């Protein structure tokens, strides 16, 4: 009978996922120093899987291991943002050209209602939760990518999802402008409903460039 005891590899993968999630959601921010001892305590495991997870994240350029200090969360450069959003814009706009025919009216309506609710609450003085808004933002953009017909495009975007999510949350916090962002998303959804490919691709590119410019200016 196979043992159900978790292997070191599975613990390392769990530590990797949890630390990476914290990086993506802004719980861990650029400039932080990560202690193996503290992470082991927080995640309820030994230092060995923590160390392996940190090394994996360092190999992906999320962290820099500093001997005697710990794992340093690398700051985000304007060049990184520019490069990532350049690729994101090209691929997501291309995805929209076929995704527009594979997103249902019901899906569009559901997203419209959620963006409108955030917009209405904001108008009444209720500030949105950054992570809640970022997640809603992500759902729309991910839907556009996942409903396109180019599997290679989807694979490339999936490989960059973690970094895109990280920047997306920072983009919201940098601009802190729920109204403009919600209105832009509602416009994108309206064009999806109309199946207006030329207007949709132009508007989507403008929206992504708008978000990137806020990030580069901070």
Short mmCIF file of N, CA and C in Angstrom, two decimals, residues 22-195:
data_model
loop_
_atom_site.label_atom_id
_atom_site.label_comp_id
_atom_site.label_asym_id
_atom_site.label_seq_id
_atom_site.Cartn_x
_atom_site.Cartn_y
_atom_site.Cartn_z
N UNK A 22 1.31 34.71 -2.21
CA UNK A 22 1.48 35.90 -1.38
C UNK A 22 2.17 37.02 -2.14
N UNK A 23 3.08 36.66 -3.03
CA UNK A 23 3.74 37.64 -3.88
C UNK A 23 2.75 38.25 -4.88
N UNK A 24 1.88 37.41 -5.44
CA UNK A 24 0.93 37.88 -6.45
C UNK A 24 -0.15 38.77 -5.86
N UNK A 25 -0.55 38.49 -4.60
CA UNK A 25 -1.63 39.24 -3.99
C UNK A 25 -1.15 40.47 -3.23
N UNK A 26 0.18 40.66 -3.16
CA UNK A 26 0.70 41.83 -2.47
C UNK A 26 0.88 41.65 -0.98
N UNK A 27 0.64 40.44 -0.47
CA UNK A 27 0.89 40.16 0.95
C UNK A 27 2.39 40.25 1.23
N UNK A 28 3.18 39.80 0.27
CA UNK A 28 4.63 39.98 0.30
C UNK A 28 4.97 40.96 -0.82
N UNK A 29 5.71 42.00 -0.51
CA UNK A 29 5.94 43.08 -1.48
C UNK A 29 7.42 43.22 -1.80
N UNK A 30 7.75 43.85 -2.94
CA UNK A 30 9.15 44.09 -3.29
C UNK A 30 9.89 44.80 -2.17
N UNK A 31 11.10 44.32 -1.90
CA UNK A 31 11.90 44.88 -0.83
C UNK A 31 11.86 44.08 0.46
N UNK A 32 10.86 43.21 0.60
CA UNK A 32 10.76 42.37 1.80
C UNK A 32 11.92 41.38 1.85
N UNK A 33 12.36 41.07 3.06
CA UNK A 33 13.33 40.00 3.29
C UNK A 33 12.57 38.82 3.89
N UNK A 34 12.66 37.66 3.25
CA UNK A 34 11.93 36.48 3.70
C UNK A 34 12.85 35.58 4.53
N UNK A 35 12.44 35.31 5.74
CA UNK A 35 13.20 34.45 6.65
C UNK A 35 12.72 33.02 6.52
N UNK A 36 13.65 32.09 6.33
CA UNK A 36 13.29 30.68 6.27
C UNK A 36 12.61 30.23 7.55
N UNK A 37 13.15 30.66 8.69
CA UNK A 37 12.58 30.27 9.98
C UNK A 37 11.14 30.77 10.14
N UNK A 38 10.91 32.03 9.77
CA UNK A 38 9.58 32.59 9.92
C UNK A 38 8.59 31.93 8.96
N UNK A 39 9.03 31.69 7.72
CA UNK A 39 8.15 31.04 6.75
C UNK A 39 7.83 29.61 7.18
N UNK A 40 8.83 28.91 7.71
CA UNK A 40 8.61 27.54 8.19
C UNK A 40 7.57 27.53 9.31
N UNK A 41 7.66 28.51 10.19
CA UNK A 41 6.69 28.62 11.29
C UNK A 41 5.30 28.96 10.75
N UNK A 42 5.24 29.92 9.82
CA UNK A 42 3.96 30.35 9.28
C UNK A 42 3.26 29.24 8.49
N UNK A 43 4.04 28.44 7.75
CA UNK A 43 3.47 27.41 6.89
C UNK A 43 3.42 26.04 7.54
N UNK A 44 3.96 25.93 8.77
CA UNK A 44 3.89 24.68 9.50
C UNK A 44 4.69 23.55 8.91
N UNK A 45 5.91 23.86 8.48
CA UNK A 45 6.78 22.83 7.92
C UNK A 45 8.23 23.14 8.27
N UNK A 46 9.13 22.23 7.94
CA UNK A 46 10.54 22.43 8.24
C UNK A 46 11.16 23.43 7.28
N UNK A 47 12.41 23.79 7.54
CA UNK A 47 13.08 24.78 6.69
C UNK A 47 13.47 24.21 5.33
N UNK A 48 13.64 22.88 5.24
CA UNK A 48 14.13 22.30 3.98
C UNK A 48 13.19 22.57 2.80
N UNK A 49 11.88 22.26 2.88
CA UNK A 49 11.01 22.59 1.75
C UNK A 49 10.89 24.08 1.50
N UNK A 50 11.00 24.87 2.57
CA UNK A 50 10.98 26.33 2.40
C UNK A 50 12.18 26.77 1.58
N UNK A 51 13.34 26.23 1.92
CA UNK A 51 14.57 26.60 1.20
C UNK A 51 14.46 26.22 -0.27
N UNK A 52 13.91 25.03 -0.55
CA UNK A 52 13.76 24.58 -1.93
C UNK A 52 12.78 25.49 -2.69
N UNK A 53 11.71 25.90 -2.03
CA UNK A 53 10.73 26.78 -2.66
C UNK A 53 11.34 28.13 -2.98
N UNK A 54 12.13 28.66 -2.06
CA UNK A 54 12.77 29.96 -2.27
C UNK A 54 13.78 29.89 -3.42
N UNK A 55 14.50 28.78 -3.50
CA UNK A 55 15.44 28.62 -4.61
C UNK A 55 14.71 28.58 -5.95
N UNK A 56 13.56 27.90 -5.98
CA UNK A 56 12.78 27.83 -7.22
C UNK A 56 12.28 29.22 -7.62
N UNK A 57 11.83 29.99 -6.65
CA UNK A 57 11.35 31.34 -6.94
C UNK A 57 12.49 32.25 -7.37
N UNK A 58 13.68 32.03 -6.80
CA UNK A 58 14.85 32.81 -7.20
C UNK A 58 15.24 32.48 -8.64
N UNK A 59 15.08 31.22 -9.03
CA UNK A 59 15.42 30.82 -10.41
C UNK A 59 14.46 31.45 -11.41
N UNK A 60 13.27 31.83 -10.95
CA UNK A 60 12.28 32.48 -11.81
C UNK A 60 12.34 34.00 -11.70
N UNK A 61 13.34 34.49 -10.98
CA UNK A 61 13.62 35.93 -10.89
C UNK A 61 12.65 36.70 -9.98
N UNK A 62 11.94 35.98 -9.12
CA UNK A 62 11.08 36.65 -8.15
C UNK A 62 11.89 37.13 -6.94
N UNK A 63 12.91 36.37 -6.59
CA UNK A 63 13.69 36.64 -5.39
C UNK A 63 15.17 36.64 -5.70
N UNK A 64 15.93 37.18 -4.75
CA UNK A 64 17.39 37.09 -4.80
C UNK A 64 17.85 36.57 -3.43
N UNK A 65 18.57 35.45 -3.44
CA UNK A 65 19.04 34.85 -2.19
C UNK A 65 20.30 35.57 -1.74
N UNK A 66 20.27 36.14 -0.54
CA UNK A 66 21.42 36.85 0.02
C UNK A 66 21.92 36.08 1.24
N UNK A 67 23.13 35.55 1.13
CA UNK A 67 23.70 34.76 2.22
C UNK A 67 23.77 35.56 3.51
N UNK A 68 23.31 34.93 4.57
CA UNK A 68 23.37 35.57 5.87
C UNK A 68 22.24 36.55 6.12
N UNK A 69 21.42 36.81 5.10
CA UNK A 69 20.32 37.76 5.26
C UNK A 69 18.98 37.07 5.03
N UNK A 70 18.84 36.41 3.90
CA UNK A 70 17.59 35.75 3.56
C UNK A 70 17.27 35.95 2.10
N UNK A 71 16.03 35.71 1.75
CA UNK A 71 15.58 35.87 0.37
C UNK A 71 14.98 37.26 0.21
N UNK A 72 15.56 38.03 -0.68
CA UNK A 72 15.15 39.42 -0.92
C UNK A 72 14.17 39.45 -2.09
N UNK A 73 13.00 40.05 -1.88
CA UNK A 73 12.01 40.15 -2.95
C UNK A 73 12.44 41.28 -3.89
N UNK A 74 12.72 40.91 -5.13
CA UNK A 74 13.28 41.88 -6.08
C UNK A 74 12.26 42.95 -6.45
N UNK A 75 12.71 44.19 -6.55
CA UNK A 75 11.80 45.27 -6.95
C UNK A 75 11.41 45.13 -8.41
N UNK A 76 10.32 45.76 -8.78
CA UNK A 76 9.81 45.71 -10.14
C UNK A 76 10.37 46.89 -10.92
N UNK A 77 10.97 46.62 -12.04
CA UNK A 77 11.56 47.69 -12.84
C UNK A 77 10.59 48.14 -13.93
N UNK A 78 10.77 49.38 -14.37
CA UNK A 78 9.96 49.90 -15.48
C UNK A 78 10.15 49.06 -16.73
N UNK A 79 11.37 48.56 -16.92
CA UNK A 79 11.65 47.73 -18.11
C UNK A 79 10.87 46.42 -18.04
N UNK A 80 10.81 45.81 -16.85
CA UNK A 80 10.04 44.57 -16.69
C UNK A 80 8.58 44.81 -17.04
N UNK A 81 8.02 45.90 -16.51
CA UNK A 81 6.62 46.23 -16.76
C UNK A 81 6.38 46.47 -18.25
N UNK A 82 7.27 47.24 -18.86
CA UNK A 82 7.14 47.56 -20.28
C UNK A 82 7.19 46.30 -21.13
N UNK A 83 8.15 45.42 -20.83
CA UNK A 83 8.30 44.20 -21.62
C UNK A 83 7.09 43.28 -21.47
N UNK A 84 6.64 43.09 -20.22
CA UNK A 84 5.52 42.19 -19.97
C UNK A 84 4.24 42.71 -20.61
N UNK A 85 3.96 43.99 -20.44
CA UNK A 85 2.72 44.54 -20.98
C UNK A 85 2.75 44.64 -22.50
N UNK A 86 3.94 44.78 -23.08
CA UNK A 86 4.04 44.77 -24.54
C UNK A 86 3.60 43.42 -25.08
N UNK A 87 4.10 42.35 -24.46
CA UNK A 87 3.73 41.00 -24.89
C UNK A 87 2.27 40.73 -24.56
N UNK A 88 1.85 41.14 -23.35
CA UNK A 88 0.46 40.91 -22.96
C UNK A 88 -0.51 41.59 -23.93
N UNK A 89 -0.22 42.81 -24.29
CA UNK A 89 -1.10 43.55 -25.19
C UNK A 89 -1.20 42.86 -26.55
N UNK A 90 -0.06 42.48 -27.10
CA UNK A 90 -0.06 41.82 -28.41
C UNK A 90 -0.87 40.53 -28.38
N UNK A 91 -0.66 39.72 -27.33
CA UNK A 91 -1.31 38.42 -27.28
C UNK A 91 -2.79 38.53 -26.92
N UNK A 92 -3.11 39.39 -25.96
CA UNK A 92 -4.51 39.49 -25.54
C UNK A 92 -5.38 40.11 -26.64
N UNK A 93 -4.84 41.08 -27.33
CA UNK A 93 -5.58 41.68 -28.44
C UNK A 93 -5.80 40.64 -29.54
N UNK A 94 -4.78 39.84 -29.81
CA UNK A 94 -4.93 38.77 -30.80
C UNK A 94 -5.97 37.76 -30.33
N UNK A 95 -5.94 37.42 -29.05
CA UNK A 95 -6.91 36.46 -28.50
C UNK A 95 -8.34 36.96 -28.66
N UNK A 96 -8.53 38.26 -28.46
CA UNK A 96 -9.88 38.84 -28.52
C UNK A 96 -10.53 38.65 -29.89
N UNK A 97 -9.72 38.54 -30.94
CA UNK A 97 -10.25 38.44 -32.30
C UNK A 97 -11.07 37.17 -32.51
N UNK A 98 -10.74 36.11 -31.79
CA UNK A 98 -11.53 34.87 -31.91
C UNK A 98 -12.36 34.63 -30.66
N UNK A 99 -11.90 35.08 -29.50
CA UNK A 99 -12.65 34.87 -28.26
C UNK A 99 -14.01 35.54 -28.30
N UNK A 100 -14.10 36.65 -29.02
CA UNK A 100 -15.34 37.42 -29.08
C UNK A 100 -16.53 36.57 -29.53
N UNK A 101 -16.27 35.51 -30.29
CA UNK A 101 -17.35 34.66 -30.79
C UNK A 101 -17.63 33.46 -29.89
N UNK A 102 -16.89 33.36 -28.79
CA UNK A 102 -17.03 32.19 -27.91
C UNK A 102 -17.32 32.57 -26.45
N UNK A 103 -17.71 33.80 -26.22
CA UNK A 103 -18.11 34.26 -24.90
C UNK A 103 -19.60 34.52 -24.94
N UNK A 104 -20.34 33.89 -24.02
CA UNK A 104 -21.80 33.93 -24.08
C UNK A 104 -22.36 35.25 -23.55
N UNK A 105 -23.59 35.52 -23.94
CA UNK A 105 -24.30 36.69 -23.44
C UNK A 105 -24.43 36.63 -21.92
N UNK A 106 -24.66 35.43 -21.39
CA UNK A 106 -24.82 35.26 -19.95
C UNK A 106 -23.53 35.61 -19.21
N UNK A 107 -22.41 35.20 -19.76
CA UNK A 107 -21.13 35.52 -19.13
C UNK A 107 -20.86 37.02 -19.15
N UNK A 108 -21.17 37.64 -20.26
CA UNK A 108 -20.99 39.10 -20.39
C UNK A 108 -21.87 39.82 -19.38
N UNK A 109 -23.13 39.42 -19.29
CA UNK A 109 -24.07 40.06 -18.36
C UNK A 109 -23.62 39.92 -16.92
N UNK A 110 -23.16 38.73 -16.55
CA UNK A 110 -22.72 38.49 -15.17
C UNK A 110 -21.55 39.41 -14.80
N UNK A 111 -20.59 39.56 -15.71
CA UNK A 111 -19.45 40.43 -15.44
C UNK A 111 -19.88 41.90 -15.42
N UNK A 112 -20.78 42.27 -16.33
CA UNK A 112 -21.28 43.65 -16.34
C UNK A 112 -21.93 44.00 -15.01
N UNK A 113 -22.72 43.10 -14.49
CA UNK A 113 -23.41 43.36 -13.22
C UNK A 113 -22.43 43.54 -12.07
N UNK A 114 -21.37 42.75 -12.07
CA UNK A 114 -20.38 42.85 -10.98
C UNK A 114 -19.57 44.13 -11.09
N UNK A 115 -19.18 44.52 -12.29
CA UNK A 115 -18.46 45.79 -12.44
C UNK A 115 -19.37 46.97 -12.10
N UNK A 116 -20.63 46.90 -12.53
CA UNK A 116 -21.56 47.99 -12.24
C UNK A 116 -21.82 48.11 -10.74
N UNK A 117 -21.88 46.97 -10.05
CA UNK A 117 -22.09 46.99 -8.60
C UNK A 117 -20.92 47.68 -7.89
N UNK A 118 -19.70 47.38 -8.32
CA UNK A 118 -18.53 48.04 -7.74
C UNK A 118 -18.55 49.53 -8.03
N UNK A 119 -18.95 49.87 -9.23
CA UNK A 119 -19.03 51.28 -9.62
C UNK A 119 -20.08 52.01 -8.79
N UNK A 120 -21.24 51.38 -8.60
CA UNK A 120 -22.31 51.98 -7.81
C UNK A 120 -21.89 52.14 -6.34
N UNK A 121 -21.27 51.11 -5.79
CA UNK A 121 -20.82 51.17 -4.40
C UNK A 121 -19.78 52.27 -4.21
N UNK A 122 -18.89 52.40 -5.20
CA UNK A 122 -17.86 53.44 -5.11
C UNK A 122 -18.49 54.83 -5.14
N UNK A 123 -19.53 55.00 -5.97
CA UNK A 123 -20.22 56.29 -6.07
C UNK A 123 -20.90 56.65 -4.75
N UNK A 124 -21.27 55.61 -3.98
CA UNK A 124 -21.93 55.82 -2.69
C UNK A 124 -20.92 55.96 -1.54
N UNK A 125 -19.62 55.92 -1.89
CA UNK A 125 -18.59 56.12 -0.88
C UNK A 125 -17.98 54.87 -0.31
N UNK A 126 -18.33 53.71 -0.85
CA UNK A 126 -17.76 52.45 -0.39
C UNK A 126 -16.56 52.09 -1.25
N UNK A 127 -15.37 52.21 -0.70
CA UNK A 127 -14.16 51.93 -1.47
C UNK A 127 -14.04 50.43 -1.74
N UNK A 128 -13.66 50.05 -2.95
CA UNK A 128 -13.53 48.62 -3.26
C UNK A 128 -12.30 48.01 -2.60
N UNK A 129 -12.39 46.74 -2.32
CA UNK A 129 -11.23 45.99 -1.85
C UNK A 129 -10.29 45.77 -3.04
N UNK A 130 -9.02 46.18 -2.94
CA UNK A 130 -8.11 46.06 -4.09
C UNK A 130 -8.04 44.65 -4.64
N UNK A 131 -7.99 43.65 -3.76
CA UNK A 131 -7.88 42.28 -4.23
C UNK A 131 -9.16 41.81 -4.90
N UNK A 132 -10.31 42.27 -4.39
CA UNK A 132 -11.59 41.91 -4.99
C UNK A 132 -11.69 42.50 -6.40
N UNK A 133 -11.33 43.77 -6.53
CA UNK A 133 -11.40 44.39 -7.84
C UNK A 133 -10.39 43.78 -8.80
N UNK A 134 -9.18 43.51 -8.29
CA UNK A 134 -8.15 42.91 -9.13
C UNK A 134 -8.59 41.54 -9.63
N UNK A 135 -9.27 40.77 -8.77
CA UNK A 135 -9.75 39.45 -9.17
C UNK A 135 -10.81 39.55 -10.26
N UNK A 136 -11.72 40.51 -10.12
CA UNK A 136 -12.75 40.71 -11.14
C UNK A 136 -12.13 41.14 -12.46
N UNK A 137 -11.19 42.06 -12.38
CA UNK A 137 -10.42 42.50 -13.55
C UNK A 137 -9.79 41.29 -14.23
N UNK A 138 -9.15 40.44 -13.41
CA UNK A 138 -8.46 39.27 -13.93
C UNK A 138 -9.44 38.32 -14.62
N UNK A 139 -10.62 38.12 -14.05
CA UNK A 139 -11.59 37.19 -14.63
C UNK A 139 -11.97 37.59 -16.06
N UNK A 140 -12.15 38.87 -16.29
CA UNK A 140 -12.50 39.32 -17.64
C UNK A 140 -11.36 39.07 -18.61
N UNK A 141 -10.16 39.48 -18.24
CA UNK A 141 -9.03 39.32 -19.17
C UNK A 141 -8.68 37.85 -19.39
N UNK A 142 -8.79 37.05 -18.33
CA UNK A 142 -8.52 35.62 -18.48
C UNK A 142 -9.57 34.97 -19.38
N UNK A 143 -10.82 35.39 -19.26
CA UNK A 143 -11.89 34.85 -20.11
C UNK A 143 -11.59 35.11 -21.58
N UNK A 144 -11.11 36.30 -21.88
CA UNK A 144 -10.78 36.64 -23.27
C UNK A 144 -9.69 35.72 -23.80
N UNK A 145 -8.67 35.48 -23.00
CA UNK A 145 -7.57 34.62 -23.44
C UNK A 145 -8.03 33.17 -23.57
N UNK A 146 -8.74 32.67 -22.56
CA UNK A 146 -9.11 31.26 -22.54
C UNK A 146 -10.14 30.89 -23.60
N UNK A 147 -10.90 31.85 -24.10
CA UNK A 147 -11.90 31.55 -25.12
C UNK A 147 -11.39 31.75 -26.55
N UNK A 148 -10.13 32.13 -26.68
CA UNK A 148 -9.58 32.25 -28.04
C UNK A 148 -9.30 30.85 -28.58
N UNK A 149 -9.05 30.74 -29.86
CA UNK A 149 -8.88 29.43 -30.50
C UNK A 149 -7.42 29.04 -30.71
N UNK A 150 -6.50 29.88 -30.24
CA UNK A 150 -5.07 29.61 -30.43
C UNK A 150 -4.49 29.01 -29.15
N UNK A 151 -4.25 27.71 -29.16
CA UNK A 151 -3.77 27.02 -27.96
C UNK A 151 -2.34 27.43 -27.58
N UNK A 152 -1.52 27.77 -28.57
CA UNK A 152 -0.16 28.20 -28.27
C UNK A 152 -0.18 29.55 -27.55
N UNK A 153 -1.06 30.44 -27.99
CA UNK A 153 -1.20 31.73 -27.34
C UNK A 153 -1.63 31.54 -25.89
N UNK A 154 -2.59 30.66 -25.66
CA UNK A 154 -3.07 30.41 -24.29
C UNK A 154 -1.95 29.87 -23.41
N UNK A 155 -1.13 28.99 -23.96
CA UNK A 155 -0.03 28.41 -23.18
C UNK A 155 0.98 29.48 -22.77
N UNK A 156 1.31 30.38 -23.69
CA UNK A 156 2.26 31.46 -23.38
C UNK A 156 1.70 32.36 -22.28
N UNK A 157 0.42 32.71 -22.39
CA UNK A 157 -0.19 33.58 -21.39
C UNK A 157 -0.25 32.89 -20.03
N UNK A 158 -0.57 31.61 -20.00
CA UNK A 158 -0.63 30.88 -18.73
C UNK A 158 0.73 30.87 -18.05
N UNK A 159 1.78 30.77 -18.83
CA UNK A 159 3.13 30.76 -18.24
C UNK A 159 3.49 32.10 -17.60
N UNK A 160 2.80 33.15 -18.01
CA UNK A 160 3.09 34.48 -17.47
C UNK A 160 2.00 35.00 -16.54
N UNK A 161 1.03 34.15 -16.21
CA UNK A 161 -0.11 34.59 -15.41
C UNK A 161 0.28 35.15 -14.05
N UNK A 162 1.24 34.52 -13.39
CA UNK A 162 1.61 34.96 -12.05
C UNK A 162 2.15 36.38 -12.05
N UNK A 163 3.04 36.66 -12.99
CA UNK A 163 3.59 38.02 -13.06
C UNK A 163 2.54 39.03 -13.48
N UNK A 164 1.64 38.63 -14.38
CA UNK A 164 0.58 39.55 -14.81
C UNK A 164 -0.33 39.87 -13.63
N UNK A 165 -0.69 38.85 -12.83
CA UNK A 165 -1.54 39.08 -11.66
C UNK A 165 -0.86 40.03 -10.67
N UNK A 166 0.43 39.84 -10.50
CA UNK A 166 1.19 40.68 -9.56
C UNK A 166 1.14 42.14 -10.00
N UNK A 167 1.37 42.38 -11.28
CA UNK A 167 1.35 43.74 -11.79
C UNK A 167 -0.07 44.31 -11.81
N UNK A 168 -1.06 43.44 -12.05
CA UNK A 168 -2.43 43.90 -12.13
C UNK A 168 -2.89 44.49 -10.80
N UNK A 169 -2.56 43.82 -9.70
CA UNK A 169 -2.92 44.34 -8.38
C UNK A 169 -2.20 45.65 -8.12
N UNK A 170 -0.92 45.70 -8.47
CA UNK A 170 -0.16 46.94 -8.27
C UNK A 170 -0.70 48.06 -9.14
N UNK A 171 -1.18 47.71 -10.34
CA UNK A 171 -1.74 48.71 -11.23
C UNK A 171 -2.97 49.36 -10.60
N UNK A 172 -3.82 48.54 -10.01
CA UNK A 172 -5.01 49.09 -9.35
C UNK A 172 -4.62 50.00 -8.18
N UNK A 173 -3.66 49.53 -7.38
CA UNK A 173 -3.25 50.32 -6.22
C UNK A 173 -2.56 51.61 -6.65
N UNK A 174 -1.84 51.55 -7.78
CA UNK A 174 -1.12 52.74 -8.24
C UNK A 174 -2.08 53.81 -8.72
N UNK A 175 -3.08 53.39 -9.49
CA UNK A 175 -3.98 54.41 -10.03
C UNK A 175 -5.12 54.74 -9.07
N UNK A 176 -5.53 53.72 -8.26
CA UNK A 176 -6.57 53.91 -7.25
C UNK A 176 -7.77 54.66 -7.83
N UNK A 177 -8.17 54.28 -9.02
CA UNK A 177 -9.26 54.97 -9.71
C UNK A 177 -10.28 53.94 -10.18
N UNK A 178 -11.19 53.60 -9.28
CA UNK A 178 -12.19 52.58 -9.57
C UNK A 178 -13.10 53.00 -10.71
N UNK A 179 -13.43 54.28 -10.77
CA UNK A 179 -14.42 54.73 -11.74
C UNK A 179 -13.92 54.55 -13.17
N UNK A 180 -12.73 55.09 -13.47
CA UNK A 180 -12.21 55.00 -14.83
C UNK A 180 -12.00 53.54 -15.23
N UNK A 181 -11.44 52.76 -14.32
CA UNK A 181 -11.16 51.37 -14.64
C UNK A 181 -12.44 50.58 -14.87
N UNK A 182 -13.43 50.75 -14.00
CA UNK A 182 -14.70 50.03 -14.16
C UNK A 182 -15.40 50.42 -15.46
N UNK A 183 -15.39 51.72 -15.78
CA UNK A 183 -16.02 52.18 -17.02
C UNK A 183 -15.32 51.59 -18.25
N UNK A 184 -14.00 51.49 -18.21
CA UNK A 184 -13.27 50.89 -19.33
C UNK A 184 -13.64 49.42 -19.49
N UNK A 185 -13.76 48.71 -18.37
CA UNK A 185 -14.12 47.30 -18.44
C UNK A 185 -15.56 47.13 -18.94
N UNK A 186 -16.45 47.98 -18.52
CA UNK A 186 -17.82 47.92 -19.01
C UNK A 186 -17.88 48.20 -20.51
N UNK A 187 -17.03 49.10 -20.99
CA UNK A 187 -16.97 49.37 -22.43
C UNK A 187 -16.47 48.15 -23.20
N UNK A 188 -15.45 47.48 -22.65
CA UNK A 188 -14.93 46.27 -23.28
C UNK A 188 -16.03 45.20 -23.35
N UNK A 189 -16.79 45.06 -22.27
CA UNK A 189 -17.87 44.07 -22.24
C UNK A 189 -18.96 44.42 -23.25
N UNK A 190 -19.27 45.70 -23.40
CA UNK A 190 -20.27 46.13 -24.37
C UNK A 190 -19.83 45.78 -25.79
N UNK A 191 -18.55 45.96 -26.08
CA UNK A 191 -18.03 45.65 -27.42
C UNK A 191 -17.98 44.14 -27.65
N UNK A 192 -17.74 43.38 -26.57
CA UNK A 192 -17.82 41.92 -26.69
C UNK A 192 -19.24 41.50 -27.04
N UNK A 193 -20.22 42.13 -26.42
CA UNK A 193 -21.62 41.81 -26.68
C UNK A 193 -21.99 42.14 -28.14
N UNK A 194 -21.45 43.23 -28.64
CA UNK A 194 -21.74 43.65 -30.02
C UNK A 194 -20.94 42.84 -31.05
N UNK A 195 -19.95 42.07 -30.59
CA UNK A 195 -19.05 41.31 -31.48
C UNK A 195 -18.36 42.24 -32.46
#
